[in-house]
Amino acid sequence: MSALTTNKSVLSWIDEKVELVKPDKIVWIDGSKEQIEELRATACSTGEMIKLNQELLPDCYLHRTAVNDVARVEGRTFICAPTKEEAGPTNNWMEPSEAYEMLYDIARDSYKGRTMYVIPYSMGPVGSPFAKVGIELTDSIYVVLNMVIMTRVGKDVLEVLGDSDDWVRGLHCRCDIDEEKRYICQFPQDNTIISVNSGYGGNVLLGKKCFALRIASYQGWKEGWQAEHMLILGIQNPKGEVKYICAAFPSACGKTNLAMLIPPELYEKKGYKVWCVGDDISWIRKGEDGRLYAINPENGFFGVAPGTNVKSNPNALASTKKGTIFTNVAHNLDDNTVWWEGLDKNPPANAIEWKGNPWNGQESEEKGAHPNSRFTAPAVNCPCLSSEFENPNGVPISAIVFGGRRAKLAPLVYQSRDWNHGVFVGSIMASETTAAAAGAVGVVRRDPMAMLPFCGYNMADYWQHWIDIGATLDADKAPKIFNVNWFRKDDEGNFMWPGFGDNLRVLDWIIDRCEGKVDAKETEIGYIPYAKDINIEGLEGEVSLESLESILAVEKELWQEDAKGVEEFYAKFGDKIPPVLVNELETLKKNVQ
Ligand code: GTP
Ligand code: SPV
Ligand code: MN
């Protein structure tokens, strides 16, 4: 098949990689319907994908990864900057020439007997001033079909690229899915990503975390913009005005759910609506009017399946009803559909679980779906997709919200005193680990701005970049910065806040604060709502004024402890830590004394 471009930097790079991995065949992905159909058919014929019930789930497929390959592998993810200091203390680092040598040894000849798929893709609407081009080489049809959903793929991307060499190189080799030789390496200075021995989403859909966060965060630092692990949503009030919020929560901590929330009845009746612009990644830059604007660089949702149901997230569920790839969920053999824990109370009796074994969901103690099983759904399917989704200039941001999963300490919501204090609030985020990454679940760790696994350079430089961006914004135009926690638990281990759609009650307060419509209590850690100002009408029996007050309280002893943890964390960065943050930490320590 002939190349889809004459761009010399593209062709010579592909030639080099062909020489290295030795494919039998090369196929350029043009994004056409015919080609996608052909690939789907091939994947079904080899067992790589299973075609689901086309009446109930048109154009939907099921895929199972290897059992040892179900999540991101942070321990095997590297930032290959020229020096260790450039990667910083929170990233794994490998010297670039050593990394290339090791990776090329693993990749060498690994496409023998296989096809090389060349995927030209755009992160961001094709031709948008925010957008960036990538090319991923892969030997996996699953990767191709996922990239076609998650990004904008095809010829028009190459037309926009023209002769430029400003594009991100991505090489993915499945090899033998050998855990011991699995590496996800980013070379920010070379615009290059190499991923070997995995077939799981976050490790192999190179446009997503590898490019749109690790490489793009570095590009943003150099070019004066930001790449963040944030959802983008619009809240429409009864007057029809829409205000946009970006929110950063760590993996599997509620971004997709918040981005698609359905307002509680009381709000719906008044005429409130929530529009989804993005559920995972934001690229943010200053617009001509001096405000910050954000786009979602993705074109689909790679969402957590377990827990998604008609009550918790009907919009996400609706998004998965056509053109969706399900990964590592249970396969219901009776009607050839899919099932996961938390979908409904009626697990299939005649099924195959995520590992591929027969499974009787009504009798088995085993799980049907992996806790990090996922759906890959086209954004256009989402019933609440924002009309601004394709806007090449993005949407103006009123508020930035940080948040984590913390049983104790962090209150339901608080507001920072100003931008720099907000950066501090983001920098001290901590959250319980989840199944989205390999390793222990439920362990509290620092996860600044939800970027711990995704920042492509030294986190101290990243914080300074945040501070520098703030310094260019007029105070009345800068987004206000908040922190939320939907996951506070009582002593019996029950969640104290209903969450999901009811989170709009908190966002409502946040927007009112942005517009100066509501007072707040100044506390040791920032501004906290008066309990009466969070609307809990309709939550009788779930939340009382008393329980609300308890999740809004600042417990000084716990904060003293936490400040010590922050101090230890900051110490890892030595004297690179921005003085602004050192001062903020001193203020916090003094306040909670
Ligand atoms: P990534 O795709 O990994 O970045 O995750 P995410 O941040 O988009 O998380 P997602 O919305 O998929 O939610 C992950 C898990 O958190 C699911 O099991 C949800 O059911 C649960 N969850 C989401 N929102 C809430 C909430 O408000 N309260 C509670 N208790 N659980 C929630
Ligand atoms: C996350 O882990 O934050 C995800 C899923 O959004 S992955 O694409 O695997 O990174
Ligand atoms: Mn994510």
XYZ file of C-alpha atoms and ligand atoms in Angstrom:
636
model
C 0.000 0.000 0.000
C 1.385 3.386 -0.901
C 2.122 6.034 1.686
C -0.540 8.665 2.402
C 1.986 11.490 2.594
C 5.140 12.790 0.967
C 6.344 14.363 4.235
C 10.050 13.439 4.355
C 10.371 13.442 8.154
C 7.446 11.016 8.363
C 8.626 8.712 5.576
C 12.219 8.488 6.735
C 11.194 7.780 10.332
C 8.826 5.023 9.190
C 11.558 3.558 6.947
C 13.906 3.352 9.914
C 11.306 1.636 12.050
C 10.385 -0.800 9.265
C 14.061 -1.716 9.034
C 14.040 -2.339 12.799
C 10.840 -4.322 13.364
C 10.579 -6.025 9.919
C 6.833 -6.205 9.254
C 5.461 -8.493 6.534
C 3.139 -5.753 5.390
C 2.447 -2.036 5.932
C -1.077 -0.619 6.070
C -1.792 3.116 6.272
C -4.943 3.911 8.217
C -7.043 6.355 6.238
C -9.987 6.438 8.630
C -12.479 5.181 6.010
C -15.502 3.107 6.998
C -14.531 0.324 4.581
C -11.097 -0.023 6.084
C -12.473 -0.077 9.626
C -14.955 -2.804 8.657
C -12.181 -4.856 7.106
C -10.019 -4.548 10.236
C -12.923 -5.515 12.477
C -13.529 -8.611 10.363
C -9.853 -9.587 10.489
C -9.732 -9.107 14.272
C -12.825 -11.305 14.682
C -11.367 -14.010 12.463
C -8.262 -14.271 14.674
C -10.201 -14.093 17.949
C -8.641 -10.751 18.894
C -12.170 -9.305 19.041
C -15.628 -10.763 19.486
C -18.538 -9.264 17.579
C -21.404 -8.575 19.996
C -25.178 -8.721 19.437
C -25.582 -6.302 16.527
C -29.238 -5.623 17.257
C -28.677 -4.616 20.859
C -25.136 -3.270 20.453
C -24.538 -2.292 16.820
C -20.868 -2.077 15.807
C -19.796 -3.115 19.307
C -16.984 -5.560 20.072
C -15.380 -7.274 23.044
C -11.659 -7.698 23.627
C -9.754 -9.456 26.401
C -6.196 -8.433 27.179
C -3.625 -10.831 28.614
C -4.285 -11.490 32.296
C -0.963 -9.863 33.224
C -1.750 -6.738 31.204
C -4.836 -4.980 32.552
C -3.716 -1.522 33.706
C -1.052 1.148 33.365
C 2.321 0.091 34.748
C 3.767 3.104 36.511
C 6.865 1.241 37.647
C 7.756 0.517 34.030
C 6.947 3.975 32.658
C 9.973 6.204 32.030
C 10.697 9.806 31.168
C 13.862 9.611 29.077
C 15.082 13.208 29.371
C 18.805 13.968 28.960
C 19.330 14.188 32.730
C 17.630 12.639 35.753
C 16.973 16.077 37.169
C 14.906 17.011 34.117
C 12.611 14.046 34.784
C 12.502 14.894 38.488
C 12.137 12.771 41.617
C 8.576 11.584 40.878
C 9.364 10.007 37.486
C 11.354 6.926 36.572
C 14.257 8.013 34.434
C 16.462 6.334 31.892
C 19.278 7.941 29.908
C 17.906 8.370 26.351
C 20.623 6.563 24.364
C 20.552 3.617 26.789
C 16.774 3.563 26.602
C 16.752 3.566 22.803
C 19.273 0.766 22.696
C 17.338 -1.379 25.146
C 14.006 -0.706 23.426
C 15.377 -1.335 19.939
C 16.787 -4.666 21.155
C 13.325 -5.631 22.362
C 11.556 -4.289 19.256
C 13.985 -5.733 16.703
C 12.234 -8.112 14.249
C 9.144 -8.145 16.482
C 6.753 -7.439 13.560
C 7.939 -10.513 11.616
C 4.833 -12.299 10.364
C 2.769 -9.289 11.397
C 1.370 -6.149 9.792
C 2.536 -2.635 10.595
C -0.396 -0.226 10.854
C 0.484 3.437 10.377
C -2.009 5.657 12.213
C -1.902 9.406 11.468
C -3.972 11.148 14.152
C -4.782 14.575 15.515
C -5.161 15.390 19.188
C -7.747 18.162 19.113
C -10.087 19.094 16.247
C -8.135 18.790 12.981
C -6.569 22.143 12.191
C -7.483 23.762 15.569
C -4.803 26.142 16.904
C -4.623 23.843 19.953
C -4.303 20.617 17.936
C -1.158 18.516 17.491
C -0.416 15.649 15.141
C 0.914 12.222 16.025
C 1.767 9.097 14.087
C 1.555 5.753 15.828
C 2.988 2.555 14.401
C 1.418 -0.555 15.870
C 1.079 -4.276 15.197
C -2.292 -4.436 16.959
C -5.670 -4.071 15.240
C -7.184 -3.486 18.698
C -4.966 -0.417 19.011
C -5.972 0.826 15.554
C -9.687 0.446 16.264
C -9.358 2.157 19.645
C -7.316 5.035 18.200
C -9.996 5.509 15.537
C -12.508 6.110 18.350
C -10.280 8.058 20.742
C -8.612 10.440 18.261
C -9.224 11.974 14.829
C -7.594 9.605 12.365
C -7.046 9.820 8.632
C -5.772 11.568 5.536
C -6.908 15.072 6.494
C -4.498 14.941 9.444
C -1.577 14.455 7.059
C -2.858 17.257 4.845
C -2.819 19.623 7.819
C 0.676 18.406 8.780
C 2.043 19.096 5.298
C 5.869 19.056 5.296
C 6.231 19.978 8.939
C 8.315 17.802 11.261
C 6.326 18.988 14.304
C 4.590 15.692 15.087
C 4.868 13.070 17.791
C 6.506 9.777 16.889
C 4.960 6.684 18.479
C 6.133 3.105 18.134
C 4.120 0.335 19.745
C 5.258 -3.299 19.614
C 3.157 -6.012 21.245
C 6.094 -8.450 21.242
C 5.133 -11.316 23.623
C 3.307 -9.258 26.257
C 6.208 -10.155 28.537
C 5.799 -8.278 31.838
C 9.517 -8.368 32.472
C 10.222 -6.591 29.202
C 7.297 -4.163 29.312
C 8.370 -0.528 28.973
C 6.455 2.668 28.299
C 9.088 5.286 27.445
C 8.611 8.964 26.662
C 11.399 11.061 25.108
C 9.988 14.597 25.499
C 12.997 16.271 23.882
C 12.583 14.042 20.785
C 8.771 14.107 20.524
C 8.966 10.321 20.741
C 7.158 7.494 22.531
C 8.110 3.806 22.498
C 5.868 1.207 24.134
C 6.699 -2.503 24.145
C 5.168 -5.735 25.487
C 1.721 -4.421 26.399
C -1.719 -4.366 24.810
C -3.606 -2.402 27.514
C -5.151 1.007 26.732
C -3.158 3.539 28.732
C 0.098 1.806 27.760
C -0.580 1.508 24.029
C -3.094 4.132 22.840
C -0.161 6.475 22.513
C -2.269 9.579 21.805
C -3.734 9.438 25.293
C -1.570 9.549 28.420
C 1.809 9.196 26.651
C 1.286 12.065 24.193
C -1.630 14.201 25.401
C -0.214 14.358 28.932
C 3.450 13.298 29.226
C 4.780 14.734 25.971
C 2.218 17.564 25.797
C 2.888 18.741 29.361
C 6.517 19.237 28.317
C 5.493 20.967 25.077
C 3.148 23.217 27.050
C 5.972 24.166 29.411
C 8.150 25.178 26.459
C 5.338 26.857 24.511
C 3.367 28.586 27.277
C 0.287 26.406 27.654
C -0.857 23.495 29.842
C -1.776 19.827 29.369
C -3.769 18.558 32.337
C -5.501 15.380 33.589
C -8.836 17.217 33.695
C -12.416 16.803 32.574
C -14.239 19.784 31.094
C -17.936 20.373 31.721
C -20.403 23.180 31.106
C -23.171 24.047 33.557
C -26.158 25.722 31.952
C -28.320 27.738 34.342
C -32.064 28.400 33.920
C -31.245 31.630 32.054
C -29.386 29.585 29.450
C -25.904 30.849 30.414
C -23.170 28.181 30.383
C -20.125 28.303 32.685
C -17.243 25.885 32.194
C -15.264 24.027 34.838
C -12.082 21.954 34.493
C -11.536 19.302 37.157
C -8.473 17.176 37.911
C -9.076 13.934 39.820
C -6.677 10.971 39.823
C -7.414 7.869 37.735
C -10.708 6.186 38.595
C -11.715 9.019 40.954
C -14.793 10.289 39.153
C -13.909 12.453 36.108
C -16.112 10.599 33.599
C -18.951 10.545 36.102
C -18.747 14.248 36.893
C -18.305 15.257 33.255
C -21.602 13.570 32.289
C -23.646 14.177 35.385
C -27.399 14.405 35.322
C -28.722 17.166 37.605
C -30.808 16.120 40.622
C -34.543 16.490 39.988
C -34.739 19.751 41.863
C -32.131 21.329 39.561
C -33.536 19.722 36.424
C -36.958 21.219 37.183
C -35.431 24.664 37.490
C -33.832 24.216 34.058
C -30.214 23.308 34.848
C -28.264 21.204 32.342
C -24.734 19.814 32.319
C -22.787 19.494 29.059
C -19.729 17.281 28.620
C -16.743 18.673 26.720
C -14.234 16.090 27.931
C -13.780 13.404 30.584
C -10.015 12.941 30.993
C -7.642 15.453 29.400
C -7.602 19.233 28.892
C -5.246 21.379 26.868
C -5.459 24.911 28.198
C -4.183 28.219 26.862
C -4.865 31.918 27.201
C -7.298 33.409 24.705
C -7.248 36.862 23.157
C -9.619 38.169 25.825
C -7.136 37.216 28.561
C -9.163 34.281 29.902
C -8.035 30.637 29.914
C -9.604 28.391 27.260
C -9.630 24.599 27.228
C -10.128 21.929 24.603
C -10.519 18.197 24.997
C -7.849 16.735 22.693
C -9.650 13.362 22.565
C -12.559 12.181 20.413
C -13.945 9.402 22.611
C -14.165 8.086 26.155
C -11.948 5.328 27.544
C -14.077 4.894 30.639
C -14.104 2.620 33.674
C -16.921 0.065 33.183
C -17.559 -1.238 36.736
C -20.006 0.961 38.604
C -21.422 2.476 35.401
C -25.201 2.003 35.405
C -28.484 3.742 34.569
C -28.510 5.447 37.911
C -24.830 6.433 38.414
C -24.051 7.525 34.837
C -26.842 7.044 32.282
C -25.029 9.261 29.763
C -21.908 7.086 29.824
C -24.043 3.967 29.537
C -25.905 5.433 26.559
C -22.554 6.304 24.967
C -21.616 2.603 24.945
C -24.644 1.402 22.947
C -23.014 1.639 19.526
C -19.559 1.650 17.961
C -17.975 0.737 21.299
C -15.113 -1.603 22.188
C -15.403 -3.274 25.591
C -12.193 -4.496 27.234
C -12.026 -7.115 30.018
C -15.734 -7.151 30.892
C -17.874 -10.305 31.210
C -19.431 -11.781 28.072
C -23.060 -12.839 28.450
C -23.416 -15.857 26.185
C -27.201 -15.999 26.352
C -27.703 -12.786 24.407
C -24.136 -12.032 23.277
C -23.915 -8.806 25.283
C -21.633 -7.597 28.060
C -21.890 -7.253 31.834
C -19.809 -5.797 34.646
C -20.064 -5.436 38.399
C -22.403 -2.585 39.245
C -24.250 -2.628 35.896
C -27.333 -4.167 37.476
C -28.233 -6.713 40.136
C -28.695 -9.456 37.590
C -25.341 -11.000 36.589
C -25.579 -13.502 33.722
C -25.573 -17.190 34.666
C -24.124 -18.320 31.359
C -21.088 -16.161 30.714
C -17.346 -15.919 30.160
C -15.467 -13.812 32.709
C -12.775 -11.288 31.801
C -9.972 -13.870 31.835
C -11.841 -16.053 29.336
C -13.176 -18.787 31.635
C -16.795 -19.978 31.889
C -18.569 -18.009 34.606
C -21.852 -18.284 36.440
C -22.413 -14.816 37.798
C -25.276 -15.934 39.968
C -23.207 -18.513 41.817
C -19.580 -17.488 41.438
C -17.642 -15.496 44.015
C -15.186 -14.437 41.312
C -15.583 -11.150 39.493
C -17.001 -11.150 35.967
C -15.232 -7.966 34.864
C -11.789 -6.738 35.875
C -12.036 -3.697 38.238
C -10.197 -1.681 35.551
C -12.261 -3.031 32.647
C -13.085 -0.259 30.201
C -15.332 0.870 27.359
C -14.005 2.834 24.380
C -16.965 4.887 23.176
C -17.198 7.597 20.501
C -17.818 11.056 21.988
C -20.633 11.724 19.488
C -22.678 9.014 21.211
C -22.888 11.005 24.433
C -26.403 12.449 24.920
C -25.011 15.448 26.855
C -22.067 16.182 24.534
C -21.452 19.943 24.478
C -22.183 21.885 21.292
C -18.692 23.353 21.872
C -17.005 19.936 21.642
C -15.614 20.685 18.174
C -14.955 24.375 18.845
C -11.346 24.785 17.659
C -10.800 27.610 20.151
C -12.053 25.745 23.206
C -14.289 26.987 26.009
C -13.562 29.715 28.620
C -12.834 28.328 32.070
C -14.483 29.864 35.162
C -13.188 27.413 37.770
C -10.477 24.807 38.202
C -11.319 22.030 40.633
C -8.856 19.600 42.188
C -10.004 16.525 44.047
C -9.063 13.127 45.317
C -10.350 10.029 47.006
C -9.840 10.527 50.723
C -11.785 8.827 53.488
C -10.661 11.489 55.997
C -9.215 15.016 56.124
C -10.158 16.716 52.853
C -13.515 18.493 53.232
C -16.341 18.180 50.700
C -15.223 21.455 49.105
C -12.999 24.451 49.803
C -11.794 27.403 47.773
C -8.237 28.662 47.584
C -7.494 32.246 48.606
C -5.976 33.133 45.221
C -4.221 31.559 42.207
C -0.921 30.796 43.934
C -2.667 29.303 46.935
C -4.697 27.281 44.427
C -1.488 25.945 42.892
C -0.418 24.952 46.395
C -3.767 23.198 46.956
C -3.224 21.227 43.732
C 0.366 20.433 44.658
C -0.598 18.863 48.013
C -3.352 16.661 46.584
C -3.332 13.112 47.827
C -5.587 10.226 46.930
C -6.137 6.518 47.536
C -4.723 4.409 44.708
C -7.149 2.582 42.367
C -7.177 -0.343 39.931
C -6.317 1.992 37.010
C -2.631 1.284 37.662
C -0.973 -2.010 38.558
C -0.164 -2.317 42.268
C -1.875 -1.935 45.645
C -5.317 -0.332 45.782
C -6.503 2.036 48.540
C -3.125 3.395 49.630
C -3.016 7.181 50.138
C -0.279 8.821 48.102
C 0.566 12.338 46.952
C -0.773 12.914 43.464
C -0.254 16.602 42.630
C -2.863 17.909 40.205
C -3.679 14.199 39.477
C -0.518 14.326 37.330
C 1.874 12.137 39.349
C 1.999 9.404 36.649
C 1.610 11.824 33.739
C 3.935 14.809 34.150
C 6.613 14.643 31.436
C 9.212 16.736 33.270
C 10.323 17.765 36.746
C 7.199 18.324 38.862
C 8.857 21.349 40.527
C 9.223 23.001 37.106
C 5.633 22.041 36.391
C 4.450 23.845 39.553
C 6.519 26.882 38.641
C 4.891 26.787 35.198
C 1.468 26.924 36.876
C 2.629 29.904 38.934
C 4.026 31.631 35.837
C 0.770 31.122 33.909
C -1.144 32.651 36.822
C 1.144 35.676 36.803
C 0.055 36.451 33.229
C -3.658 36.472 34.156
C -5.602 39.476 35.447
C -7.153 38.605 38.812
C -10.698 39.077 37.482
C -10.022 36.758 34.524
C -8.129 33.951 36.260
C -10.239 30.890 37.015
C -10.945 30.450 40.729
C -9.355 27.294 42.171
C -11.187 24.796 44.413
C -10.682 21.369 45.974
C -13.404 18.731 46.384
C -13.679 15.289 47.972
C -16.702 13.101 47.185
C -15.218 10.167 49.088
C -15.326 11.049 52.810
C -16.298 8.023 54.915
C -17.852 7.664 58.361
C -16.452 5.341 61.038
C -18.431 2.426 59.590
C -16.811 2.955 56.190
C -19.886 4.399 54.445
C -19.592 7.305 52.019
C -20.914 10.450 53.715
C -21.834 12.279 50.527
C -24.181 10.742 47.911
C -21.950 11.858 45.033
C -22.662 11.412 41.313
C -25.539 13.706 40.163
C -25.708 15.295 43.592
C -22.196 16.675 43.064
C -23.934 19.431 41.078
C -24.984 20.875 44.438
C -21.312 21.543 45.139
C -20.561 22.811 41.615
C -23.497 25.198 42.049
C -21.764 26.711 45.103
C -18.501 26.860 43.162
C -20.103 28.825 40.313
C -21.830 31.133 42.806
C -18.422 31.806 44.387
C -16.947 32.605 40.975
C -19.703 35.134 40.460
C -19.427 36.626 43.945
C -22.984 35.570 44.770
C -22.353 33.733 48.027
C -20.318 34.303 51.180
C -17.916 31.773 52.614
C -16.148 31.134 55.880
C -12.458 31.964 55.915
C -10.628 29.064 57.568
C -7.084 27.800 58.126
C -7.054 26.089 54.727
C -9.121 28.452 52.595
C -12.781 29.381 52.081
C -15.355 26.816 53.188
C -19.095 27.019 52.491
C -21.559 27.777 55.233
C -23.536 24.527 55.391
C -26.778 26.398 54.683
C -25.362 27.448 51.291
C -25.054 23.897 49.952
C -28.501 22.974 48.696
C -29.481 19.625 50.234
C -33.195 19.814 49.396
C -34.360 16.365 48.328
C -31.528 14.563 50.158
C -33.567 13.944 53.325
C -32.419 10.724 54.964
C -29.085 10.849 53.082
C -27.517 14.111 54.176
C -28.469 16.255 57.170
C -27.240 19.725 58.028
C -25.193 18.040 60.772
C -23.495 15.479 58.542
C -22.855 18.220 55.992
C -21.207 20.322 58.682
C -19.002 17.410 59.650
C -17.727 16.920 56.075
C -17.070 20.643 55.818
C -15.084 20.813 59.058
C -11.347 21.503 59.213
C -9.758 19.027 61.635
C -6.601 20.797 62.696
C -4.721 17.777 64.110
C -5.175 15.886 60.847
C -3.972 18.901 58.882
C -0.886 19.211 61.094
C -0.066 15.605 60.223
C -0.767 16.214 56.559
C 1.450 19.306 56.483
C 4.320 17.097 57.689
C 3.629 14.730 54.806
C 3.711 17.651 52.376
C 7.001 18.849 53.835
C 8.544 15.407 53.304
C 7.174 15.275 49.771
C 8.479 18.742 48.912
C 11.892 17.812 50.345
C 12.362 15.357 47.466
C 12.624 18.317 45.106
C 15.470 20.004 47.024
C 15.884 23.657 46.192
C 13.960 23.356 42.938
C 10.730 23.738 44.880
C 9.112 27.097 43.960
C 9.491 29.644 46.805
C 5.794 30.491 46.407
C 4.898 26.943 47.486
C 7.359 26.975 50.389
C 5.658 30.133 51.663
C 2.202 28.628 51.238
C 3.273 25.582 53.236
C 4.618 27.821 56.020
C 1.281 29.651 56.091
C -0.650 26.381 56.321
C 1.566 25.113 59.130
C 1.116 28.348 61.064
C -2.649 28.335 60.472
C -3.254 24.810 61.728
C -0.853 25.080 64.667
P -9.957 7.428 34.637
O -10.654 7.082 33.372
O -9.158 6.291 35.183
O -9.144 8.667 34.548
O -11.101 7.592 35.772
P -12.183 8.733 36.092
O -11.568 9.791 36.931
O -12.883 9.152 34.859
O -13.202 7.952 37.068
P -14.709 7.461 36.820
O -15.658 8.598 36.629
O -14.700 6.402 35.790
O -15.050 6.813 38.240
C -14.293 5.772 38.792
C -15.027 5.105 39.930
O -15.414 6.049 40.919
C -16.310 4.416 39.462
O -16.377 3.146 40.063
C -17.407 5.303 39.977
O -18.585 4.577 40.262
C -16.804 5.938 41.224
N -17.344 7.307 41.439
C -17.409 8.307 40.526
N -17.990 9.420 41.041
C -18.293 9.117 42.328
C -18.908 9.863 43.407
O -19.294 11.031 43.276
N -19.030 9.218 44.598
C -18.612 7.922 44.770
N -18.772 7.379 45.979
N -18.031 7.185 43.781
C -17.877 7.774 42.586
C -6.250 6.613 33.696
O -5.684 5.635 34.191
O -6.155 7.766 34.173
C -7.101 6.442 32.496
C -7.065 5.172 31.795
O -7.764 7.380 32.073
S -5.596 4.971 30.896
O -5.870 5.286 29.486
O -5.224 3.590 31.037
O -4.584 5.870 31.380
Mn -7.472 9.257 33.340
